[in-house]
XYZ file of C-alpha atoms in Angstrom:
302
model
C -0.013 0.037 0.019
C 1.426 3.363 -0.888
C 2.015 6.037 1.580
C -0.575 8.168 0.136
C -3.308 5.674 0.718
C -2.726 5.497 4.464
C -5.531 6.762 6.349
C -5.917 8.444 9.709
C -8.006 10.610 11.946
C -9.150 11.520 15.603
C -12.457 10.274 16.753
C -14.172 11.872 19.830
C -16.457 9.311 22.026
C -18.977 11.435 23.695
C -22.137 10.772 25.774
C -23.600 10.752 29.231
C -21.848 9.227 32.210
C -21.909 5.556 32.192
C -22.893 4.629 28.555
C -19.859 2.348 27.910
C -17.144 4.665 26.386
C -14.237 3.275 28.261
C -15.473 -0.269 27.977
C -15.838 0.198 24.034
C -12.217 2.030 23.942
C -10.820 -1.143 25.931
C -12.553 -3.478 23.664
C -11.250 -1.789 20.485
C -7.760 -1.392 21.662
C -7.474 -4.738 23.107
C -5.919 -3.517 26.354
C -7.139 -1.929 29.641
C -6.341 1.699 29.132
C -9.305 3.390 30.375
C -10.728 2.479 33.712
C -14.129 1.164 33.920
C -16.801 1.382 36.775
C -20.513 1.307 37.097
C -20.328 4.594 38.839
C -20.818 7.738 36.858
C -17.958 10.382 36.211
C -15.214 7.502 36.164
C -13.312 9.125 33.290
C -11.859 12.544 34.318
C -9.223 13.120 31.389
C -9.400 12.484 27.791
C -7.900 9.003 27.329
C -6.332 8.486 23.733
C -6.469 5.033 22.418
C -4.668 4.170 19.197
C -6.048 1.568 16.854
C -3.535 0.848 13.925
C -3.843 -1.457 10.985
C -1.821 -1.730 7.871
C -4.815 0.460 6.279
C -4.669 3.305 8.561
C -4.637 4.690 12.212
C -7.712 5.753 14.295
C -6.885 7.793 17.523
C -10.036 7.650 19.988
C -10.484 10.131 22.647
C -12.699 8.888 25.304
C -14.099 11.813 27.183
C -15.610 12.252 30.622
C -19.425 11.832 30.639
C -21.074 15.242 29.990
C -23.142 16.163 33.056
C -24.233 19.323 35.007
C -20.911 19.998 37.137
C -21.240 20.602 40.873
C -17.427 21.723 41.521
C -14.496 22.684 39.800
C -13.475 19.141 38.959
C -16.977 18.575 37.258
C -16.258 21.940 35.267
C -12.881 20.585 34.179
C -14.434 17.257 32.965
C -17.274 18.967 30.868
C -14.930 21.421 29.418
C -12.554 18.407 28.504
C -15.245 16.358 26.677
C -16.467 19.742 24.787
C -12.773 20.486 23.711
C -12.496 16.782 22.241
C -15.449 18.033 19.711
C -13.177 20.555 18.319
C -10.046 18.477 17.956
C -11.940 15.504 16.361
C -12.497 14.512 12.693
C -15.434 12.369 13.701
C -17.596 12.024 16.759
C -19.231 8.823 17.916
C -22.233 9.720 20.305
C -22.779 6.669 22.575
C -26.283 6.315 24.262
C -27.654 3.493 26.064
C -30.190 0.893 24.375
C -31.771 0.083 27.516
C -32.601 3.588 28.552
C -35.066 6.268 26.937
C -33.495 9.451 25.469
C -33.140 11.811 28.302
C -32.279 15.645 29.069
C -28.398 14.644 28.998
C -28.745 13.262 25.658
C -30.676 16.141 24.234
C -28.076 18.532 25.668
C -25.254 16.710 23.990
C -27.056 16.356 20.660
C -27.818 20.114 20.853
C -24.079 20.864 21.214
C -23.372 18.352 18.366
C -25.569 20.166 15.899
C -23.367 23.317 16.182
C -20.460 21.310 14.778
C -19.600 20.527 11.318
C -18.005 17.298 12.390
C -19.774 13.965 11.218
C -21.391 12.349 13.960
C -22.056 8.707 14.276
C -24.645 7.329 16.689
C -23.566 4.098 18.583
C -26.397 2.469 20.340
C -24.598 0.537 23.168
C -25.744 -2.320 25.274
C -28.161 -3.835 22.612
C -27.301 -7.388 24.186
C -29.741 -6.122 27.032
C -32.706 -5.500 24.593
C -34.611 -6.929 21.660
C -34.496 -6.136 18.085
C -37.855 -4.247 18.288
C -36.701 -1.946 20.967
C -33.460 -1.245 18.933
C -35.253 -0.153 15.967
C -37.433 2.084 18.302
C -34.140 3.690 19.593
C -32.964 4.197 16.031
C -36.238 5.933 14.900
C -36.385 7.836 18.160
C -32.804 9.477 17.896
C -32.992 9.788 14.049
C -35.879 12.284 14.434
C -33.617 14.379 16.727
C -30.649 14.730 14.357
C -29.306 13.756 10.974
C -26.571 11.246 11.991
C -23.857 10.213 9.223
C -24.336 6.612 10.314
C -26.057 4.439 13.110
C -24.585 1.316 14.668
C -26.196 -0.693 17.305
C -23.424 -2.564 19.224
C -22.671 -4.255 22.609
C -19.070 -2.994 23.826
C -19.236 -5.761 26.477
C -19.608 -8.722 24.213
C -18.006 -7.033 21.256
C -21.352 -7.623 18.929
C -21.092 -4.992 15.975
C -17.648 -3.608 17.245
C -15.677 -5.215 14.217
C -18.227 -3.935 11.579
C -18.046 -0.357 13.199
C -14.256 -0.276 13.178
C -14.186 -1.457 9.289
C -16.761 1.030 8.470
C -14.984 4.005 10.138
C -11.609 3.146 8.609
C -13.155 2.935 5.276
C -14.405 6.518 5.723
C -11.398 8.139 7.071
C -9.335 10.564 4.770
C -5.855 10.029 3.735
C -3.434 11.043 6.592
C -0.070 10.451 8.238
C 0.739 7.701 10.877
C 0.877 9.759 14.038
C 1.976 7.211 16.386
C 4.037 3.999 16.064
C 2.106 0.942 15.276
C 2.602 -0.724 18.521
C 1.798 2.092 20.804
C -1.947 1.818 22.337
C -2.289 5.212 24.230
C -0.530 8.790 24.296
C -0.841 8.792 28.142
C 2.443 7.928 30.186
C 2.501 4.936 32.280
C 2.369 7.084 35.420
C -1.192 8.235 34.440
C -2.408 4.579 33.582
C -0.809 3.222 36.960
C -2.933 6.048 38.752
C -6.110 5.284 36.995
C -5.879 1.575 37.624
C -5.599 2.314 41.403
C -8.408 4.710 41.285
C -10.410 2.034 39.511
C -9.955 -0.310 42.397
C -10.966 2.174 44.997
C -14.082 2.652 42.717
C -14.936 -1.010 42.833
C -14.353 -1.398 46.340
C -15.721 1.564 48.061
C -19.324 3.118 48.300
C -21.113 6.264 48.776
C -19.167 9.609 48.653
C -15.658 8.067 48.637
C -15.270 7.398 44.764
C -15.714 11.037 43.750
C -13.565 12.274 46.168
C -10.535 10.562 45.228
C -7.473 11.430 43.383
C -4.386 9.066 43.025
C -0.723 10.408 42.301
C 2.231 8.138 41.336
C 5.111 9.726 43.461
C 7.858 7.568 42.438
C 8.858 4.729 39.897
C 11.988 3.191 40.672
C 13.564 -0.166 39.671
C 14.678 -2.366 42.678
C 16.438 -4.857 40.589
C 16.009 -6.815 37.401
C 12.897 -8.491 38.784
C 10.867 -5.748 40.209
C 9.816 -2.172 40.078
C 8.929 -0.086 43.306
C 5.882 2.091 42.822
C 4.776 4.711 45.454
C 1.433 6.188 45.123
C -0.604 8.757 47.252
C -4.213 8.372 47.559
C -5.939 11.927 48.159
C -9.363 12.119 49.886
C -11.192 15.263 51.134
C -12.078 13.874 54.788
C -10.694 11.902 57.488
C -13.684 9.545 57.506
C -12.944 8.709 53.845
C -9.379 8.046 54.656
C -10.701 5.600 57.347
C -12.774 4.012 54.700
C -9.984 3.504 52.299
C -7.623 2.157 54.863
C -10.289 -0.101 56.369
C -9.993 -2.191 59.446
C -6.571 -3.252 60.319
C -5.619 -1.913 56.841
C -7.612 -4.641 55.139
C -9.064 -2.381 52.462
C -5.966 -0.470 51.281
C -4.356 -3.850 51.371
C -7.104 -5.132 48.790
C -7.029 -2.060 46.649
C -3.161 -2.535 46.339
C -3.447 -6.173 45.603
C -5.827 -5.750 42.901
C -4.172 -2.805 41.114
C -0.868 -4.409 41.398
C -2.106 -7.284 39.330
C -3.258 -4.976 36.530
C -0.165 -2.666 36.636
C 2.000 -5.931 36.267
C -0.143 -6.918 33.375
C 0.179 -3.555 31.602
C 3.901 -3.420 32.310
C 5.081 -6.917 31.972
C 7.069 -6.417 35.016
C 6.798 -7.453 38.708
C 5.681 -4.543 41.159
C 6.128 -3.597 44.627
C 3.219 -1.127 45.230
C 3.244 0.992 48.398
C 0.445 3.484 48.903
C -0.434 6.293 51.470
C -3.715 8.024 52.163
C -3.702 11.901 52.357
C -6.698 14.085 53.402
C -6.925 17.381 51.606
C -10.212 19.454 52.357
C -12.131 20.259 49.289
C -9.349 19.522 46.835
C -11.720 19.217 43.960
C -12.668 22.855 44.270
C -8.878 24.117 44.395
C -7.262 24.970 41.002
C -3.709 24.255 42.324
C -4.885 20.924 43.683
C -6.643 19.999 40.496
C -3.374 20.913 38.450
C -1.118 19.117 40.784
C -3.199 15.830 40.653
C -3.117 15.726 36.722
C -6.367 17.649 36.052
C -4.767 20.335 33.748
C -7.090 22.302 31.388
C -6.359 22.445 27.702
C -5.044 25.995 26.868
C -7.914 26.393 24.157
C -10.672 25.490 26.480
């Protein structure tokens, strides 16, 4: 294939919280680069996943779920999602097949109508409903906006995902290869490590804790040929949250570390000694300096 025929482009994945954007990204890339949780607002930064074939390269931007923000972190997340629309060649709007169109979907559609970027409607979780209900969803959303294409899929089972990828690649414009063929994300290992630790906190804790947590990787140091030493700080807003994360006799923090270590070892192909601390910083989500230091840096053009 000649260089002129190589295709490439940037695709923004947008939608309400918890519609399966991260699950779809991981399914397409074949590796866990975006954390997944049934809790909303899991994704806080734009996660770039890179899908490369001999034909071309697609760079996916998994954005935070668009929602009404209640603090500075929420503002950052919505601005991040909206900035992805300006940077993309194509937008995939993900919606839940098993839920009726809501105010949040309408809000996003209104913003997408203001853009000249082609929009695909991706109806996710079709494994949870029957064919008649899928057709009803297609009819309903088609009445709201003229989508370039509509794809019913299941990010969890993979149904419809190969067809979606093939069709999208066919409709990409000629362009350069932005990243090496074996690179799966543009985020550094530190970021992925911190996200994997945060995922385990989301899995294991309840109530107010998940939304109040940030994770910072303080140090990565090679102990010897067999093992890396990783030090991480878990930041919460209240002493009560710190107590929950540490758990009775340290049982919770130990379980968080054990689960995270396994995922990090799988990611790096290295043995890991993971050391974690818990720090309390009151109302960090409303402090611009804290948001910056914990990795939530706004794009200059937002």
